[in-house]
Coordinates of C-alpha atoms in Angstrom, one line a residue:
X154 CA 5.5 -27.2 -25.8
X155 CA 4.3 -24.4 -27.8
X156 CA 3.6 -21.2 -25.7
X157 CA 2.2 -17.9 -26.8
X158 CA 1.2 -14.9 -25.2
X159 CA -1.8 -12.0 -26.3
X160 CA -1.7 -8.6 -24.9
X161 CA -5.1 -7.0 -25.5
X162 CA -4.7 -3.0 -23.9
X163 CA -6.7 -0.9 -24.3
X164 CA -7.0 2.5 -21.9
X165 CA -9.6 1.6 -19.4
X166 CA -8.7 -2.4 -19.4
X167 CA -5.4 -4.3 -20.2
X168 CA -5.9 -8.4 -21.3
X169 CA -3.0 -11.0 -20.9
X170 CA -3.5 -14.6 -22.2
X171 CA -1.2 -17.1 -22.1
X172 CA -1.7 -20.4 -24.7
X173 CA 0.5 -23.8 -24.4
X174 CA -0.4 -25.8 -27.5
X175 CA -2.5 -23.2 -28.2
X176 CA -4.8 -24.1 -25.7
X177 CA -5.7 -21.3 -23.7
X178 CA -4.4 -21.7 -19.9
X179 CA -4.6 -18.3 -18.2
X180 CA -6.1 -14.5 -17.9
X181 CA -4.6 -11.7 -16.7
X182 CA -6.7 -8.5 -16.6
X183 CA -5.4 -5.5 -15.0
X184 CA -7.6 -1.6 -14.9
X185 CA -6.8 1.5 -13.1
X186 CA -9.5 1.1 -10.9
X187 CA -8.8 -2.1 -9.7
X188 CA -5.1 -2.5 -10.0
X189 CA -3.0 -4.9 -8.7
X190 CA -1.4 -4.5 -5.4
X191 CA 0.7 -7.7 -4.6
X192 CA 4.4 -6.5 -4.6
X193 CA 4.0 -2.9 -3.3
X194 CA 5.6 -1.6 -0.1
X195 CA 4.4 0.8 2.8
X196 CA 5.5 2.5 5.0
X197 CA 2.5 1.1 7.6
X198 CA 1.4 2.4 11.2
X199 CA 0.4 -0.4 13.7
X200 CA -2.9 0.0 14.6
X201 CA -3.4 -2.6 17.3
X202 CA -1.3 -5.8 18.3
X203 CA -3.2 -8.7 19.0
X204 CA -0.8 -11.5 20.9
X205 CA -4.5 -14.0 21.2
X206 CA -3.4 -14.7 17.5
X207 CA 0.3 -13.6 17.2
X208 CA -1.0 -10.5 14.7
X209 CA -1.5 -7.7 14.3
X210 CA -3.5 -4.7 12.3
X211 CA -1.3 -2.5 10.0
X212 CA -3.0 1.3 8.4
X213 CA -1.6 1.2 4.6
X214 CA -3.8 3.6 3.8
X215 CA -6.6 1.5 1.8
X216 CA -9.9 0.8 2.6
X217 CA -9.4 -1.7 5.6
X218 CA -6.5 -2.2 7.7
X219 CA -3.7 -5.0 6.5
X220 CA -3.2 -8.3 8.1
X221 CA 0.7 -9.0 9.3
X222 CA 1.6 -12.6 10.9
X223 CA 4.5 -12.7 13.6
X224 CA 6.0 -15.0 11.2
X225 CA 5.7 -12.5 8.6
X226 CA 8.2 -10.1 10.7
X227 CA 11.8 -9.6 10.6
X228 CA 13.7 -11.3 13.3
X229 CA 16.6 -13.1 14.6
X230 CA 17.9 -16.0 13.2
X231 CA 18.7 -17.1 16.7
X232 CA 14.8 -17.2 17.1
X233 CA 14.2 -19.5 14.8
X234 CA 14.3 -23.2 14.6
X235 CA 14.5 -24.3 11.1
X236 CA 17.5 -25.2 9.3
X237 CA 20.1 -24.2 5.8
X238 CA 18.7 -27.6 4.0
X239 CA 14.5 -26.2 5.0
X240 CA 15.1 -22.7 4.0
X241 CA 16.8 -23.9 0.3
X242 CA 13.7 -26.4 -0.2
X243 CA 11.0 -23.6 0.5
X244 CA 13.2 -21.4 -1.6
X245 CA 10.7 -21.1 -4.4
X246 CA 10.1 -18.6 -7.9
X247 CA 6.6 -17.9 -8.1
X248 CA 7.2 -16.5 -11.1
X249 CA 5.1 -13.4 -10.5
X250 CA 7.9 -11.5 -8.5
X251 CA 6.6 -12.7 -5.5
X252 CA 9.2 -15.1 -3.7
X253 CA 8.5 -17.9 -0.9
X254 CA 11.6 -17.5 0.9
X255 CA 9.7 -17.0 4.1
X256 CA 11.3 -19.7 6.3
X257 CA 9.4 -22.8 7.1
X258 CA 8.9 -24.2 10.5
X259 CA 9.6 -21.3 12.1
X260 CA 8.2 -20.2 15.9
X261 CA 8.0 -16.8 16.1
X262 CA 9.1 -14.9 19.2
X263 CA 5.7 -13.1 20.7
X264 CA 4.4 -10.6 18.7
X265 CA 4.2 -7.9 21.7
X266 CA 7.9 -8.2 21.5
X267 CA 7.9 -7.1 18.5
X268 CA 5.8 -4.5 17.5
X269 CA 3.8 -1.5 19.3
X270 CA 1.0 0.2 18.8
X271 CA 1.9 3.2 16.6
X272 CA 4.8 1.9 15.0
X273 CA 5.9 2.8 11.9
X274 CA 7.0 -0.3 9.6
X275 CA 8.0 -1.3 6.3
X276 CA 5.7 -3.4 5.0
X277 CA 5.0 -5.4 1.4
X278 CA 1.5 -6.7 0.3
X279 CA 1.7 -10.7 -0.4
X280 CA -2.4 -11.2 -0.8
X281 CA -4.7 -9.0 -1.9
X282 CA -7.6 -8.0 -0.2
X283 CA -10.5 -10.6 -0.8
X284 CA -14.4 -10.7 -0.1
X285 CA -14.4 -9.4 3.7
X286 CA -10.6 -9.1 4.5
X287 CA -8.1 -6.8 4.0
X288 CA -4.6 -7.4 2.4
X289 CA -2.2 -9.7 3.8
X290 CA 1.4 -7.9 4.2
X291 CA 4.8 -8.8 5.2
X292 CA 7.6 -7.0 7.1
X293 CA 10.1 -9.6 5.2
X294 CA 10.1 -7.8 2.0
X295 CA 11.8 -8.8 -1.2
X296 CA 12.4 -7.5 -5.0
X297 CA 11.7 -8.9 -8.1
X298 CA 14.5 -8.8 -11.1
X299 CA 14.3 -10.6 -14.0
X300 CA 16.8 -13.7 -13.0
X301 CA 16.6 -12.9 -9.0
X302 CA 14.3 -12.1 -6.0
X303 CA 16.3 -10.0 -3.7
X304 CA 15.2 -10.3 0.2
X305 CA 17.5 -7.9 2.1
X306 CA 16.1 -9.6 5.7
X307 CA 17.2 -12.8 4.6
X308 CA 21.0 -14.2 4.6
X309 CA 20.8 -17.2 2.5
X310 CA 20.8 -18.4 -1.1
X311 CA 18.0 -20.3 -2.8
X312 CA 17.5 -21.8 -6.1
X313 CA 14.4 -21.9 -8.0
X314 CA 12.8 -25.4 -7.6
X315 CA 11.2 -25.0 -11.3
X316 CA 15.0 -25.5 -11.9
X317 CA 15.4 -29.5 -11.2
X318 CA 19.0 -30.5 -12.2
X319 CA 21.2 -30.7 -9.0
X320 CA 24.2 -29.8 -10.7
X321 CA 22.6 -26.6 -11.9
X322 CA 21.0 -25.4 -9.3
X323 CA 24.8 -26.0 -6.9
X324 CA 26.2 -24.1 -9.5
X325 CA 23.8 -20.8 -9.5
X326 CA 23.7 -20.8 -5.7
X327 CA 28.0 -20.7 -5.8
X328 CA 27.8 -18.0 -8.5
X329 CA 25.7 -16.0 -6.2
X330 CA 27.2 -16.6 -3.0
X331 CA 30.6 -15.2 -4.6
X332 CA 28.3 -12.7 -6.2
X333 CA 26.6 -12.0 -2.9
X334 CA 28.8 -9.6 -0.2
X335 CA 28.5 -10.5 3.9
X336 CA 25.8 -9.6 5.7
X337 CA 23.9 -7.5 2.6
X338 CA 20.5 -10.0 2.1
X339 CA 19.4 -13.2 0.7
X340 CA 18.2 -13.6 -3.3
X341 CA 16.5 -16.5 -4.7
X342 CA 17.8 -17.6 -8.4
X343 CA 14.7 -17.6 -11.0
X344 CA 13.9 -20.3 -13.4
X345 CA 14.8 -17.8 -16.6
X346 CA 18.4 -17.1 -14.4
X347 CA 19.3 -20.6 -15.1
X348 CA 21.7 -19.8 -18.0
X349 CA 22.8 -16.5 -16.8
X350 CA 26.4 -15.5 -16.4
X351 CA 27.7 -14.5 -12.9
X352 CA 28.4 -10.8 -14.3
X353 CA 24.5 -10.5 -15.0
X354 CA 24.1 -11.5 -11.8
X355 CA 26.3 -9.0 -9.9
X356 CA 24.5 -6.1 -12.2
X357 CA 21.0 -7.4 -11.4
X358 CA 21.9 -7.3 -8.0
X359 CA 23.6 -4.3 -7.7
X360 CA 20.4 -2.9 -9.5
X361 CA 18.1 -4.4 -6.5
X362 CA 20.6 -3.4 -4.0
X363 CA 20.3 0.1 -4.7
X364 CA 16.4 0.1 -5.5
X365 CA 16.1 -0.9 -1.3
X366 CA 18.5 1.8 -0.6
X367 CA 16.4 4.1 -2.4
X368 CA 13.4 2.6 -0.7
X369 CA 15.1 2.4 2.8
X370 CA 16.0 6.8 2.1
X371 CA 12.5 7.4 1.1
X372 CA 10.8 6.3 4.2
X373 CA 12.7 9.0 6.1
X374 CA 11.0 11.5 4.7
X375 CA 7.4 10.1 4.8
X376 CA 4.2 10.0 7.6
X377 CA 2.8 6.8 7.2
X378 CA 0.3 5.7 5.6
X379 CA 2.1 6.0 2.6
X380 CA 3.1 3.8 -0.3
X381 CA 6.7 3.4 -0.7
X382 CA 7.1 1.5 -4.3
X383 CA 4.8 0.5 -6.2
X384 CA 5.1 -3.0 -8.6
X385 CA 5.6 -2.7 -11.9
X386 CA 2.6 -2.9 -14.5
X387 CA 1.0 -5.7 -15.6
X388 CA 2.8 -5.8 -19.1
X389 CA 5.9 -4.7 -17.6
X390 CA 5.8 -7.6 -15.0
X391 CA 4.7 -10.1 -17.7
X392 CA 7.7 -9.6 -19.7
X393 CA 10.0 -9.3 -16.9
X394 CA 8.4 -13.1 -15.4
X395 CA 7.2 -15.0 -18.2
X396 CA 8.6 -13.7 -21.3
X397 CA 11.8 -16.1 -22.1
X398 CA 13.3 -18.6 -24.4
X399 CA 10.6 -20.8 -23.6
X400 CA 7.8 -18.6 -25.3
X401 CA 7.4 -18.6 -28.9
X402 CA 6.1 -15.2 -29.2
X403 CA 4.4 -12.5 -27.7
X404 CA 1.7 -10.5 -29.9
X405 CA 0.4 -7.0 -28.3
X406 CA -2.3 -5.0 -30.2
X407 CA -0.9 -1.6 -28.9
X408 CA 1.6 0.3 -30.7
X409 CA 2.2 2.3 -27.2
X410 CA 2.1 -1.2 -25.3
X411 CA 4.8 -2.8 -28.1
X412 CA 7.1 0.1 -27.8
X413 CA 7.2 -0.2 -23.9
X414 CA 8.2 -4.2 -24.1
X415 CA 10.4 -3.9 -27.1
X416 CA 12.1 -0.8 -25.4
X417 CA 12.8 -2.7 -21.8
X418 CA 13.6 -5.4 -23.4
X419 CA 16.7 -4.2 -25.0
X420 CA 18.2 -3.9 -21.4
X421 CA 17.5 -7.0 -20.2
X422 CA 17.2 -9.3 -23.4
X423 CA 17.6 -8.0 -26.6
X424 CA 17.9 -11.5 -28.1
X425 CA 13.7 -11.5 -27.3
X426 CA 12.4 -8.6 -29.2
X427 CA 12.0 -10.3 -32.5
X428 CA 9.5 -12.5 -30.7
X429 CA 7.6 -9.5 -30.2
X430 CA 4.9 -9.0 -32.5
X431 CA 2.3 -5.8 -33.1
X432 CA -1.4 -7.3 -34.4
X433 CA -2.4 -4.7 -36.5
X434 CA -5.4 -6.4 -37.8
X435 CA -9.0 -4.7 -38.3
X436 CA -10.0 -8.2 -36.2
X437 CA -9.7 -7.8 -32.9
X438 CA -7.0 -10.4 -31.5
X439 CA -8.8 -12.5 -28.8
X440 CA -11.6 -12.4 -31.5
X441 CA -9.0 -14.0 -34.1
X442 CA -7.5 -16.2 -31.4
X443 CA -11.3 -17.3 -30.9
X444 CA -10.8 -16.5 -26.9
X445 CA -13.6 -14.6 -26.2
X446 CA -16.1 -17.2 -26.1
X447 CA -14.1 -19.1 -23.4
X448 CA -14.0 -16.2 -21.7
X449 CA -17.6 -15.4 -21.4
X450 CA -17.5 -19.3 -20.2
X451 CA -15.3 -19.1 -17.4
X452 CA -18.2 -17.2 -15.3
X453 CA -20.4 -20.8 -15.8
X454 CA -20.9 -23.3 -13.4
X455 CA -20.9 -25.9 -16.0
X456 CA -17.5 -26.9 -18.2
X457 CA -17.9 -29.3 -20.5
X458 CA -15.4 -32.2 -21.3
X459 CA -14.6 -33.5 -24.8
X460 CA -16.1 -37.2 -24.0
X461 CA -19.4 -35.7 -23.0
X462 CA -18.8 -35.7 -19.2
X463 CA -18.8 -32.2 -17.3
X464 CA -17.6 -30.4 -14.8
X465 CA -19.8 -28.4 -12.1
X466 CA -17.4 -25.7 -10.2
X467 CA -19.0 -23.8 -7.3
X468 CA -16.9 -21.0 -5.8
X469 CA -18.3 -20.6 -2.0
X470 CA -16.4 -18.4 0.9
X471 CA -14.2 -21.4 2.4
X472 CA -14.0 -23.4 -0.4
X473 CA -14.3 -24.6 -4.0
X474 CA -16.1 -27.3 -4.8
X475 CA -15.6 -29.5 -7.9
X476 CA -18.2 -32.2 -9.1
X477 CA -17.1 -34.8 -11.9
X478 CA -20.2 -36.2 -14.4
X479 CA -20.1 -38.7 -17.0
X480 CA -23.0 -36.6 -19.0
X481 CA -24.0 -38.5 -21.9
X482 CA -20.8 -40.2 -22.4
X483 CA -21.1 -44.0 -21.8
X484 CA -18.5 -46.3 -23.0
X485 CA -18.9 -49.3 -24.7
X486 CA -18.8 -51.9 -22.6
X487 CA -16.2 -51.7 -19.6
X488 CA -17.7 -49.3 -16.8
X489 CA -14.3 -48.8 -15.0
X490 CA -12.8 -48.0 -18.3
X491 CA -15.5 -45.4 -18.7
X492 CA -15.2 -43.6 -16.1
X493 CA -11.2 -43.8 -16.1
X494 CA -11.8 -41.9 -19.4
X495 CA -13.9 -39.4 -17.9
X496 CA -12.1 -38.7 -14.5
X497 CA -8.4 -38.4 -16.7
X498 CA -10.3 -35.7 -19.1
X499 CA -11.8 -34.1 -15.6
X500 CA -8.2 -34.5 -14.1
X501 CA -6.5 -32.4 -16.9
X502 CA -9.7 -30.1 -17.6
X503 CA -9.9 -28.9 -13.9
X504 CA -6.0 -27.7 -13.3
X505 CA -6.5 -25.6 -16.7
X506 CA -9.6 -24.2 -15.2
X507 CA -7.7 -23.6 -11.9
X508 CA -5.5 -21.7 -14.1
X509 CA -8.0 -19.4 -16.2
X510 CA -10.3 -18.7 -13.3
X511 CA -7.5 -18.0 -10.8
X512 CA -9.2 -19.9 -8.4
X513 CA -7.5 -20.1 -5.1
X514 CA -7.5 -21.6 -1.4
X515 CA -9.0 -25.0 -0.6
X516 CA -10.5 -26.8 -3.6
X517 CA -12.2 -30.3 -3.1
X518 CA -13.0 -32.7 -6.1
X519 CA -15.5 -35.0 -6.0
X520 CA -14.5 -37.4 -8.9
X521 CA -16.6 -40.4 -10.1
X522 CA -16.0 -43.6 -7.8
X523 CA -13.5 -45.8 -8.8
X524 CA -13.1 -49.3 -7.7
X525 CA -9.4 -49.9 -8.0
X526 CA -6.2 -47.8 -6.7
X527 CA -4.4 -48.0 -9.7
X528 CA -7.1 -46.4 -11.2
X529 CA -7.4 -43.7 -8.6
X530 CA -3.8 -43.1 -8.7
X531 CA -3.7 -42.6 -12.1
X532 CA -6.4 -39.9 -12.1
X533 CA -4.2 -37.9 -9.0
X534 CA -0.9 -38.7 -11.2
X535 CA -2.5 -36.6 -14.4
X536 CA -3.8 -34.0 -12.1
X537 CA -0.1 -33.4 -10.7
X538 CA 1.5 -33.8 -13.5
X539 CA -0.9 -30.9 -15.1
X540 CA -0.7 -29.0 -11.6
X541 CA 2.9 -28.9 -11.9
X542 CA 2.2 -26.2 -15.0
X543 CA 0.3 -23.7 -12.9
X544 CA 3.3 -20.9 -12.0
X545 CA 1.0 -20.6 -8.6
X546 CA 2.1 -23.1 -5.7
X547 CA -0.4 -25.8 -5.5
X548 CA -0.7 -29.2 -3.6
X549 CA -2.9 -32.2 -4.6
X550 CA -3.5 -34.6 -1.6
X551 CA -3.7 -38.3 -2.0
X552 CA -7.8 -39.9 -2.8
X553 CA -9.7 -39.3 0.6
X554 CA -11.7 -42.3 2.6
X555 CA -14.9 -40.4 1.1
X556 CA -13.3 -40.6 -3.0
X557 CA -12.5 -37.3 -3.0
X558 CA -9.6 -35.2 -4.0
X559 CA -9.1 -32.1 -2.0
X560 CA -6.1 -29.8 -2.9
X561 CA -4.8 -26.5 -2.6
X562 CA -3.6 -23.8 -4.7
X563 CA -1.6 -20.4 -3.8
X564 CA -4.1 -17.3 -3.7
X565 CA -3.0 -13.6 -3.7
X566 CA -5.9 -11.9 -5.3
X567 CA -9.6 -12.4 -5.7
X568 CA -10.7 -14.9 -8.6
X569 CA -11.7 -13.5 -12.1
X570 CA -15.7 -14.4 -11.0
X571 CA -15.4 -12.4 -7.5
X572 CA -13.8 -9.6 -9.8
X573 CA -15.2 -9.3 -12.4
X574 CA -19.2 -10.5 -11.4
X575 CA -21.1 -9.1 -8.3
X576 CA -24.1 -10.7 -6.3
X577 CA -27.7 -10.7 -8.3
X578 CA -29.6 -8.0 -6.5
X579 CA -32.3 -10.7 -7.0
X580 CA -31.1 -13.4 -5.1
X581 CA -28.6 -12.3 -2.9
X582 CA -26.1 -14.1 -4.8
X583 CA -27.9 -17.8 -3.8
X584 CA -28.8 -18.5 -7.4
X585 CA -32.4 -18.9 -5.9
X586 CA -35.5 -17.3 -5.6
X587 CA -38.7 -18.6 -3.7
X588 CA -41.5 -20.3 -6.1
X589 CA -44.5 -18.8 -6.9
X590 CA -46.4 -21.2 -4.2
X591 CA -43.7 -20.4 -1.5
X592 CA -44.6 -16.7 -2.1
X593 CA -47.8 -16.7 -1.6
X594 CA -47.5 -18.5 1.3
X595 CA -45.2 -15.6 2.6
X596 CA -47.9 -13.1 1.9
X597 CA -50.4 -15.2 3.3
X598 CA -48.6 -15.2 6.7
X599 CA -48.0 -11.4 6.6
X600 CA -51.8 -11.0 6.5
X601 CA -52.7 -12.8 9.0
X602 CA -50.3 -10.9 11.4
X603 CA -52.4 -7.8 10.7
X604 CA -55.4 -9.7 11.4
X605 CA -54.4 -10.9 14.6
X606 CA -53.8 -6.8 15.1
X607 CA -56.9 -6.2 14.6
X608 CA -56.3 -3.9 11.6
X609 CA -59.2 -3.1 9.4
X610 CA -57.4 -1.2 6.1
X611 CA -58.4 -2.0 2.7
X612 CA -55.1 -3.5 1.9
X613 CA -53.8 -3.8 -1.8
X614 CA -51.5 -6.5 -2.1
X615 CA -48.9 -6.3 -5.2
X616 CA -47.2 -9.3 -6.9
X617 CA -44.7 -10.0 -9.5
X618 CA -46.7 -11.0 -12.6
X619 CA -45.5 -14.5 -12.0
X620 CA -47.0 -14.8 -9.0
X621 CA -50.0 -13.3 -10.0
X622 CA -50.5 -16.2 -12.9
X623 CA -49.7 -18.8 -10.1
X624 CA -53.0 -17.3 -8.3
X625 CA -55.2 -16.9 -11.6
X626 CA -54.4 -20.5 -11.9
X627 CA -53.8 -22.6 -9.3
X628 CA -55.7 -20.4 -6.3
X629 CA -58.4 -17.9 -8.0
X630 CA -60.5 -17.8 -4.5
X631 CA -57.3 -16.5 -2.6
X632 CA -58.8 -13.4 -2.1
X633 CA -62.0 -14.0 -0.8
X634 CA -60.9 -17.0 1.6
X635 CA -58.0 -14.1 3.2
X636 CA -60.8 -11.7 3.4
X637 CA -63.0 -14.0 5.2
X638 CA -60.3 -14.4 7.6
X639 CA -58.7 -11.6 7.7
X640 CA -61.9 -9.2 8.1
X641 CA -60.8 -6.7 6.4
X642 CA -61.2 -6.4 2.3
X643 CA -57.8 -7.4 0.1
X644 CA -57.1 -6.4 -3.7
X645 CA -54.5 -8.4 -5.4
X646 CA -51.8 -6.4 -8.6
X647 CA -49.6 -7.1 -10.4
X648 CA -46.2 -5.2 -10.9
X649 CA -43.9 -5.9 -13.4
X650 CA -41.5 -3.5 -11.1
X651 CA -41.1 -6.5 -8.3
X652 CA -38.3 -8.9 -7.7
X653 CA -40.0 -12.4 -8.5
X654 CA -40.2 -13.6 -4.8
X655 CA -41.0 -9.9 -3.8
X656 CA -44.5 -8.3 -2.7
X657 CA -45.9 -5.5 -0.9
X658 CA -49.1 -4.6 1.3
X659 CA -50.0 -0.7 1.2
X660 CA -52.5 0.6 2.8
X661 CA -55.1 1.8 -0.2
X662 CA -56.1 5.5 0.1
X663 CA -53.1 6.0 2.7
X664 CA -50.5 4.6 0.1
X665 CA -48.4 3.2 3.4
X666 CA -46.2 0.2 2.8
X667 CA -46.7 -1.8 5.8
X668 CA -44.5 -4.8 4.1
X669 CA -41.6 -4.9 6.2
X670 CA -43.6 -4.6 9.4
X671 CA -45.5 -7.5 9.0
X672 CA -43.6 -9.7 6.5
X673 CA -41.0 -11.4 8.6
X674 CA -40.7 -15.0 6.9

């Protein structure tokens, strides 16, 4: 497989995309104002310990207070009731220098045992803050090298499960347990480590060995809140991930951005930098890579299919849902061969569009029905198989009783649409507004509360210009039939200023808006 990587940087806003066949698979964006925090450590104060849900509320200094799990702390291995064989399973490179060696199947002792309120602890941010909730930390903190993940609370040693061949993966974990001195930490082996000499090893972790020493001293002389180390850039962490054998070329259209990668990657792979290219072309790269236009699409509900079926992806709060159409596309004459067709293309369309939206949490797919297993396996089959791509953890469950598909995939940060897009001011973020009809029907009501009041105020009641129309057309007498109701005389305006389901009673003469006192529903 061809793979490719396109650094657009600019000073305000840095652009990764990633291309397999050069079809374009995933977005990075990273600016100063909204920079990534999964990685970095504090040095946290416990704010309150809740035992009702074995957590508790840590002040890192941003905006609302971080979430930390009991099984997110550091305790001892006597506590827990996994085993050597579940730790080395869960032992997994997520590729973004974030590691899952948190061990599986654990129970936690009480969290009130643990922590106090106004303790100080070291603490690293594993999910960003999203929509209402705060960052996600943990107390089990680990460091990101190029070829290992070190995790100084840990004590065992795990192998990358991107890295399938038994023998391999035996023989990395014995190079780093001779590596590896007693009683110093844990350290997960990363997919690009699979090559690497047991010398690179013992320098690389050395390196990450002294970086939590340096850590551990800096603490000491710090109040928290208070950031302790912060993860690398975006570029920085790119190369240090992603940037291997396996990738044909990376092209950055920053000379400064180009000098940084080429410069650390003559300490950590030389052998690399003539895959590193500067685009120095008046064209703009994602213009010549023809990118932008999928980007603008990725904030659509609507993704088209090459067959003439589409997708429909809605993003709610608990979940993503996923809707499978055959469109105009129709076969010829088998129907279950059709739809086969379609639900494959959908299969293979939605895990790249997990991918470039960085969609995360619960997803649930609602494929067209199929009437034999085989089928429906194969459909779940080319899902997997395209799943097994994503560098985030993900998990595709078997067809439901209802037809439906209903997965999972890992989420640390908010989605490129809750990012980059905010709610219409309009609609509340709904996608709806009320009719014209449904309007007026509003405004109706709202008079005849003041009626009932006894009000008599020459009311002026203003409209969008929509609405308006609706009246001129559909209900001219409007007026006069509220008026003989009402009692009291009405005069109906436009204003182009208005939402489109928005209007307003003053009070003529007065000029007092008396809307939101009598327009309840």
């Amino acid at each position: 497989m061809k793979r490719e990587i396109l650094i657009n940087a600019s000073p305000r806003e840095t652009r990764v995309a990633i291309l397999e066949d050069e079809q374009f698979v995933e977005l990075m964006i990273d600016r100063p104002d909204n920079r990534r925090m999964v990685g970095d450590i504090y040095l946290g104060k416990v704010e309150a310990v809740l035992p009702g849900i074995q957590a508790a509320f840590v002040d890192i200094g941003t905006e609302k207070q971080a979430f930390l799990h009991a099984s997110d702390l550091v305790f001892p291995e006597s506590e827990a009731d996994g085993d050597d064989d579940a730790e080395d399973e869960s032992s997994e490179d997520d590729e973004d220098g974030q590691s899952n060696g948190r061990r599986k199947r654990v129970k936690a002792p009480p969290i009130q045992d643990l922590l106090k309120r106004g303790q100080d602890v070291i603490v690293q941010v594993s999910k960003e803050p999203i929509s209402t909730k705060g960052p996600r930390v943990t107390a089990q903190v680990s460091l990101a090298g190029r070829f290992l993940v070190y995790m100084p609370f840990a004590s065992r040693v795990g192998v990358s499960r991107k890295i399938g061949d038994r023998a391999e993966r035996q023989r990395l974990r014995e190079q780093m347990q001779a590596v590896l001195p007693k009683d110093s930490g844990g350290v997960i082996v990363r997919t690009v480590g699979e090559d690497v000499t047991q010398e690179t090893f013992r320098r690389e972790y050395n390196t990450l060995s002294a970086q939590w020493k340096k850590i551990q001293r800096k603490t000491r002389f710090l109040r928290a809140p208070a950031p302790v180390h912060r993860e690398t850039s975006l570029t920085r962490g790119l190369t240090r991930d992603l940037f291997s054998t396996k990738v044909d070329s990376l092209v950055v259209d920053s000379k400064q951005v180009y000098n940084e990668i080429v410069e650390y990657l003559k300490g950590i792979a030389p052998e690399l930098i003539d895959r590193v290219k500067l685009y120095d072309d008046l064209v703009p790269i994602f213009d010549k890579a023809e990118l932008e236009p999928e980007i603008r699409d990725l904030f659509k509900r609507r993704c088209d299919l090459p067959s003439g079926g589409y997708l429909i992806i809605e993003q709610t709060e608990a979940l993503v849902s996923v809707d499978v159409n055959s469109g105009r596309y129709t076969g010829k004459r088998d129907p279950e061969k059709t739809i086969l067709k379609t639900n494959t293309e959908a299969a293979r369309e939605l895990a790249r569009q997990l991918r470039l939206r960085d969609i995360g949490g619960i997803i649930v797919c609602d494929f067209i029905d199929m009437e034999t297993k085989a089928n429906r396996d194969k459909v779940l089959q080319e899902l997997r198989n395209h799943l097994a791509r994503d560098r985030a953890r993900t998990k595709a469950f078997a067809v439901s009783e209802l037809g439906l598909i209903e997965m999972t995939r890992q989420r640390v940060r908010a989605s490129h649409y809750q990012n980059m897009t905010e709610a219409c001011p309009t609609c509340a973020g709904t996608g709806r507004v009320f009719t014209p009809e449904s309007t007026v029907r509003r405004m109706e009501r709202s008079i005849k509360r003041i009626a009932v009041e006894g009000k008599k105020d020459h009311l002026l009641i203003k409209v969008h210009p929509d609405v308006a129309m609706y009246v001129l057309e559909h209900e001219h007498d409007l007026a006069k039939k509220l008026e003989k109701g009402a009692g009291f005389q009405l005069e109906l305006r436009d204003d182009p200023l208005l939402k489109p389901d928005e209007f307003k009673l003053v009070v003529k003469g007065a000029e007092r808006d008396v809307t939101q006192q009598y327009a309840v529903a």
